[in-house]
Amino acid sequence: MKSKAVFYHAGCPVCVSAEQQFVTALDPKQFDVEVVHLGTQPDRLGDAKRAGVVSVPALVLDGAPFHINFGAKLSDLDA
Amino acid sequence: MKSKAVFYHAGCPVCVSAEQQFVTALDPKQFDVEVVHLGTQPDRLGDAKRAGVVSVPALVLDGAPFHINFGAKLSDLDA
Protein backbone atom coordinates (compact mmCIF):
# COMPACT_ATOMS: atom_id res chain seq x y z
CA MET A 1 0.00 0.00 0.00
CA LYS A 2 1.23 3.46 -0.81
CA SER A 3 1.88 6.05 1.84
CA LYS A 4 0.41 9.49 1.72
CA ALA A 5 2.65 12.50 1.15
CA VAL A 6 1.23 16.02 1.25
CA PHE A 7 3.23 18.97 0.00
CA TYR A 8 1.94 22.27 1.43
CA HIS A 9 2.95 25.49 -0.23
CA ALA A 10 1.72 29.02 -0.84
CA GLY A 11 2.88 29.79 -4.36
CA CYS A 12 6.03 31.62 -3.28
CA PRO A 13 9.21 31.26 -5.39
CA VAL A 14 10.91 29.15 -2.70
CA CYS A 15 7.81 26.93 -2.61
CA VAL A 16 7.65 26.45 -6.36
CA SER A 17 11.32 25.54 -6.59
CA ALA A 18 10.94 23.03 -3.77
CA GLU A 19 7.82 21.59 -5.32
CA GLN A 20 9.37 21.06 -8.72
CA GLN A 21 12.47 19.37 -7.38
CA PHE A 22 11.14 17.60 -4.32
CA VAL A 23 7.77 16.31 -5.30
CA THR A 24 9.08 14.79 -8.50
CA ALA A 25 11.98 13.23 -6.58
CA LEU A 26 9.73 11.08 -4.39
CA ASP A 27 9.38 7.44 -5.28
CA PRO A 28 6.02 7.09 -7.06
CA LYS A 29 5.89 3.45 -6.02
CA GLN A 30 5.91 4.44 -2.36
CA PHE A 31 3.86 7.60 -2.25
CA ASP A 32 0.65 9.16 -3.41
CA VAL A 33 1.58 12.83 -3.43
CA GLU A 34 -0.98 15.56 -2.95
CA VAL A 35 0.02 19.19 -3.53
CA VAL A 36 -1.96 21.75 -1.50
CA HIS A 37 -1.74 25.49 -2.19
CA LEU A 38 -2.76 27.07 1.12
CA GLY A 39 -3.30 30.45 -0.51
CA THR A 40 -6.06 29.13 -2.75
CA GLN A 41 -7.16 26.30 -0.40
CA PRO A 42 -7.31 28.02 3.00
CA ASP A 43 -9.75 25.36 4.20
CA ARG A 44 -6.72 23.04 4.42
CA LEU A 45 -4.87 25.21 6.95
CA GLY A 46 -6.36 23.13 9.76
CA ASP A 47 -4.95 19.91 8.30
CA ALA A 48 -1.52 21.51 7.93
CA LYS A 49 -1.52 22.76 11.52
CA ARG A 50 -2.64 19.42 12.92
CA ALA A 51 0.25 17.75 11.07
CA GLY A 52 2.67 20.12 12.80
CA VAL A 53 3.41 22.36 9.82
CA VAL A 54 4.59 25.83 10.93
CA SER A 55 5.97 27.19 7.65
CA VAL A 56 5.82 26.50 3.93
CA PRO A 57 7.03 24.82 1.86
CA ALA A 58 6.60 21.67 3.91
CA LEU A 59 6.20 18.01 3.13
CA VAL A 60 4.22 15.71 5.40
CA LEU A 61 5.36 12.10 5.03
CA ASP A 62 3.33 9.50 6.89
CA GLY A 63 2.07 12.25 9.19
CA ALA A 64 5.52 13.67 10.06
CA PRO A 65 6.20 17.29 9.00
CA PHE A 66 9.41 18.23 7.21
CA HIS A 67 10.01 21.92 6.63
CA ILE A 68 12.03 22.51 3.47
CA ASN A 69 13.93 25.78 3.28
CA PHE A 70 11.69 28.69 4.20
CA GLY A 71 9.04 30.55 2.24
CA ALA A 72 6.44 31.85 4.68
CA LYS A 73 5.13 31.23 8.17
CA LEU A 74 1.82 29.40 8.37
CA SER A 75 0.57 32.08 10.73
CA ASP A 76 1.04 34.68 7.99
CA LEU A 77 -1.34 32.73 5.74
CA ASP A 78 -4.02 32.39 8.38
CA ALA A 79 -5.79 35.71 7.94
CA MET B 1 21.16 8.66 -16.30
CA LYS B 2 20.60 9.01 -12.60
CA SER B 3 20.97 12.29 -10.81
CA LYS B 4 23.11 12.68 -7.75
CA ALA B 5 21.52 13.38 -4.38
CA VAL B 6 23.68 14.03 -1.33
CA PHE B 7 22.19 14.00 2.16
CA TYR B 8 24.39 15.88 4.64
CA HIS B 9 23.86 15.32 8.34
CA ALA B 10 25.70 15.33 11.63
CA GLY B 11 24.19 12.45 13.55
CA CYS B 12 21.73 14.62 15.49
CA PRO B 13 18.25 13.22 16.27
CA VAL B 14 16.59 15.61 13.81
CA CYS B 15 19.09 14.47 11.17
CA VAL B 16 18.52 10.77 11.75
CA SER B 17 14.76 11.15 11.57
CA ALA B 18 15.04 13.12 8.32
CA GLU B 19 17.46 10.62 6.89
CA GLN B 20 15.30 7.62 7.61
CA GLN B 21 12.18 9.16 6.16
CA PHE B 22 13.58 11.31 3.37
CA VAL B 23 16.37 9.33 1.88
CA THR B 24 14.23 6.23 1.57
CA ALA B 25 11.42 8.30 0.04
CA LEU B 26 13.48 9.35 -2.98
CA ASP B 27 12.87 7.53 -6.23
CA PRO B 28 15.73 5.04 -6.60
CA LYS B 29 15.23 5.11 -10.37
CA GLN B 30 16.03 8.82 -10.47
CA PHE B 31 18.71 9.22 -7.84
CA ASP B 32 21.95 7.82 -6.58
CA VAL B 33 21.87 8.89 -2.96
CA GLU B 34 25.01 9.45 -0.93
CA VAL B 35 24.75 10.01 2.82
CA VAL B 36 27.54 12.13 4.34
CA HIS B 37 28.04 12.45 8.11
CA LEU B 38 29.90 15.74 8.49
CA GLY B 39 30.90 14.91 12.05
CA THR B 40 32.89 11.87 10.98
CA GLN B 41 33.71 13.16 7.46
CA PRO B 42 34.80 16.77 8.10
CA ASP B 43 36.76 16.71 4.84
CA ARG B 44 33.37 17.00 3.09
CA LEU B 45 32.49 20.33 4.73
CA GLY B 46 33.94 22.16 1.70
CA ASP B 47 31.63 20.29 -0.70
CA ALA B 48 28.63 21.08 1.50
CA LYS B 49 29.49 24.79 1.67
CA ARG B 50 30.06 25.04 -2.05
CA ALA B 51 26.62 23.51 -2.63
CA GLY B 52 25.10 26.27 -0.48
CA VAL B 53 24.38 24.15 2.59
CA VAL B 54 24.18 26.30 5.74
CA SER B 55 22.62 23.85 8.19
CA VAL B 56 22.00 20.12 8.58
CA PRO B 57 20.13 18.02 7.78
CA ALA B 58 20.19 19.10 4.14
CA LEU B 59 19.64 17.37 0.85
CA VAL B 60 21.42 18.53 -2.29
CA LEU B 61 19.46 17.54 -5.40
CA ASP B 62 21.16 18.23 -8.72
CA GLY B 63 23.35 20.79 -6.99
CA ALA B 64 20.51 22.72 -5.32
CA PRO B 65 20.46 22.75 -1.50
CA PHE B 66 17.28 22.00 0.44
CA HIS B 67 17.42 22.46 4.19
CA ILE B 68 15.10 20.08 5.97
CA ASN B 69 13.93 21.10 9.43
CA PHE B 70 16.89 22.19 11.54
CA GLY B 71 19.51 20.22 13.43
CA ALA B 72 22.71 22.29 13.53
CA LYS B 73 24.41 25.15 11.73
CA LEU B 74 27.22 24.16 9.40
CA SER B 75 29.41 26.79 11.06
CA ASP B 76 29.06 24.92 14.36
CA LEU B 77 30.55 21.81 12.76
CA ASP B 78 33.49 23.65 11.24
CA ALA B 79 35.85 23.67 14.18
GROMACS .gro file of C-alpha atoms in nm:
model
  158
    1MET     CA    1   0.000   0.000   0.000
    2LYS     CA    2   0.123   0.346  -0.081
    3SER     CA    3   0.188   0.605   0.184
    4LYS     CA    4   0.041   0.949   0.172
    5ALA     CA    5   0.265   1.250   0.115
    6VAL     CA    6   0.123   1.602   0.125
    7PHE     CA    7   0.323   1.897   0.000
    8TYR     CA    8   0.194   2.227   0.143
    9HIS     CA    9   0.295   2.549  -0.023
   10ALA     CA   10   0.172   2.902  -0.084
   11GLY     CA   11   0.288   2.979  -0.436
   12CYS     CA   12   0.603   3.162  -0.328
   13PRO     CA   13   0.921   3.126  -0.539
   14VAL     CA   14   1.091   2.915  -0.270
   15CYS     CA   15   0.781   2.693  -0.261
   16VAL     CA   16   0.765   2.645  -0.636
   17SER     CA   17   1.132   2.554  -0.659
   18ALA     CA   18   1.094   2.303  -0.377
   19GLU     CA   19   0.782   2.159  -0.532
   20GLN     CA   20   0.937   2.106  -0.872
   21GLN     CA   21   1.247   1.937  -0.738
   22PHE     CA   22   1.114   1.760  -0.432
   23VAL     CA   23   0.777   1.631  -0.530
   24THR     CA   24   0.908   1.479  -0.850
   25ALA     CA   25   1.198   1.323  -0.658
   26LEU     CA   26   0.973   1.108  -0.439
   27ASP     CA   27   0.938   0.744  -0.528
   28PRO     CA   28   0.602   0.709  -0.706
   29LYS     CA   29   0.589   0.345  -0.602
   30GLN     CA   30   0.591   0.444  -0.236
   31PHE     CA   31   0.386   0.760  -0.225
   32ASP     CA   32   0.065   0.916  -0.341
   33VAL     CA   33   0.158   1.283  -0.343
   34GLU     CA   34  -0.098   1.556  -0.295
   35VAL     CA   35   0.002   1.919  -0.353
   36VAL     CA   36  -0.196   2.175  -0.150
   37HIS     CA   37  -0.174   2.549  -0.219
   38LEU     CA   38  -0.276   2.707   0.112
   39GLY     CA   39  -0.330   3.045  -0.051
   40THR     CA   40  -0.606   2.913  -0.275
   41GLN     CA   41  -0.716   2.630  -0.040
   42PRO     CA   42  -0.731   2.802   0.300
   43ASP     CA   43  -0.975   2.536   0.420
   44ARG     CA   44  -0.672   2.304   0.442
   45LEU     CA   45  -0.487   2.521   0.695
   46GLY     CA   46  -0.636   2.313   0.976
   47ASP     CA   47  -0.495   1.991   0.830
   48ALA     CA   48  -0.152   2.151   0.793
   49LYS     CA   49  -0.152   2.276   1.152
   50ARG     CA   50  -0.264   1.942   1.292
   51ALA     CA   51   0.025   1.775   1.107
   52GLY     CA   52   0.267   2.012   1.280
   53VAL     CA   53   0.341   2.236   0.982
   54VAL     CA   54   0.459   2.583   1.093
   55SER     CA   55   0.597   2.719   0.765
   56VAL     CA   56   0.582   2.650   0.393
   57PRO     CA   57   0.703   2.482   0.186
   58ALA     CA   58   0.660   2.167   0.391
   59LEU     CA   59   0.620   1.801   0.313
   60VAL     CA   60   0.422   1.571   0.540
   61LEU     CA   61   0.536   1.210   0.503
   62ASP     CA   62   0.333   0.950   0.689
   63GLY     CA   63   0.207   1.225   0.919
   64ALA     CA   64   0.552   1.367   1.006
   65PRO     CA   65   0.620   1.729   0.900
   66PHE     CA   66   0.941   1.823   0.721
   67HIS     CA   67   1.001   2.192   0.663
   68ILE     CA   68   1.203   2.251   0.347
   69ASN     CA   69   1.393   2.578   0.328
   70PHE     CA   70   1.169   2.869   0.420
   71GLY     CA   71   0.904   3.055   0.224
   72ALA     CA   72   0.644   3.185   0.468
   73LYS     CA   73   0.513   3.123   0.817
   74LEU     CA   74   0.182   2.940   0.837
   75SER     CA   75   0.057   3.208   1.073
   76ASP     CA   76   0.104   3.468   0.799
   77LEU     CA   77  -0.134   3.273   0.574
   78ASP     CA   78  -0.402   3.239   0.838
   79ALA     CA   79  -0.579   3.571   0.794
   80MET     CA   80   2.116   0.866  -1.630
   81LYS     CA   81   2.060   0.901  -1.260
   82SER     CA   82   2.097   1.229  -1.081
   83LYS     CA   83   2.311   1.268  -0.775
   84ALA     CA   84   2.152   1.338  -0.438
   85VAL     CA   85   2.368   1.403  -0.133
   86PHE     CA   86   2.219   1.400   0.216
   87TYR     CA   87   2.439   1.588   0.464
   88HIS     CA   88   2.386   1.532   0.834
   89ALA     CA   89   2.570   1.533   1.163
   90GLY     CA   90   2.419   1.245   1.355
   91CYS     CA   91   2.173   1.462   1.549
   92PRO     CA   92   1.825   1.322   1.627
   93VAL     CA   93   1.659   1.561   1.381
   94CYS     CA   94   1.909   1.447   1.117
   95VAL     CA   95   1.852   1.077   1.175
   96SER     CA   96   1.476   1.115   1.157
   97ALA     CA   97   1.504   1.312   0.832
   98GLU     CA   98   1.746   1.062   0.689
   99GLN     CA   99   1.530   0.762   0.761
  100GLN     CA  100   1.218   0.916   0.616
  101PHE     CA  101   1.358   1.131   0.337
  102VAL     CA  102   1.637   0.933   0.188
  103THR     CA  103   1.423   0.623   0.157
  104ALA     CA  104   1.142   0.830   0.004
  105LEU     CA  105   1.348   0.935  -0.298
  106ASP     CA  106   1.287   0.753  -0.623
  107PRO     CA  107   1.573   0.504  -0.660
  108LYS     CA  108   1.523   0.511  -1.037
  109GLN     CA  109   1.603   0.882  -1.047
  110PHE     CA  110   1.871   0.922  -0.784
  111ASP     CA  111   2.195   0.782  -0.658
  112VAL     CA  112   2.187   0.889  -0.296
  113GLU     CA  113   2.501   0.945  -0.093
  114VAL     CA  114   2.475   1.001   0.282
  115VAL     CA  115   2.754   1.213   0.434
  116HIS     CA  116   2.804   1.245   0.811
  117LEU     CA  117   2.990   1.574   0.849
  118GLY     CA  118   3.090   1.491   1.205
  119THR     CA  119   3.289   1.187   1.098
  120GLN     CA  120   3.371   1.316   0.746
  121PRO     CA  121   3.480   1.677   0.810
  122ASP     CA  122   3.676   1.671   0.484
  123ARG     CA  123   3.337   1.700   0.309
  124LEU     CA  124   3.249   2.033   0.473
  125GLY     CA  125   3.394   2.216   0.170
  126ASP     CA  126   3.163   2.029  -0.070
  127ALA     CA  127   2.863   2.108   0.150
  128LYS     CA  128   2.949   2.479   0.167
  129ARG     CA  129   3.006   2.504  -0.205
  130ALA     CA  130   2.662   2.351  -0.263
  131GLY     CA  131   2.510   2.627  -0.048
  132VAL     CA  132   2.438   2.415   0.259
  133VAL     CA  133   2.418   2.630   0.574
  134SER     CA  134   2.262   2.385   0.819
  135VAL     CA  135   2.200   2.012   0.858
  136PRO     CA  136   2.013   1.802   0.778
  137ALA     CA  137   2.019   1.910   0.414
  138LEU     CA  138   1.964   1.737   0.085
  139VAL     CA  139   2.142   1.853  -0.229
  140LEU     CA  140   1.946   1.754  -0.540
  141ASP     CA  141   2.116   1.823  -0.872
  142GLY     CA  142   2.335   2.079  -0.699
  143ALA     CA  143   2.051   2.272  -0.532
  144PRO     CA  144   2.046   2.275  -0.150
  145PHE     CA  145   1.728   2.200   0.044
  146HIS     CA  146   1.742   2.246   0.419
  147ILE     CA  147   1.510   2.008   0.597
  148ASN     CA  148   1.393   2.110   0.943
  149PHE     CA  149   1.689   2.219   1.154
  150GLY     CA  150   1.951   2.022   1.343
  151ALA     CA  151   2.271   2.229   1.353
  152LYS     CA  152   2.441   2.515   1.173
  153LEU     CA  153   2.722   2.416   0.940
  154SER     CA  154   2.941   2.679   1.106
  155ASP     CA  155   2.906   2.492   1.436
  156LEU     CA  156   3.055   2.181   1.276
  157ASP     CA  157   3.349   2.365   1.124
  158ALA     CA  158   3.585   2.367   1.418
   0.00000   0.00000   0.00000
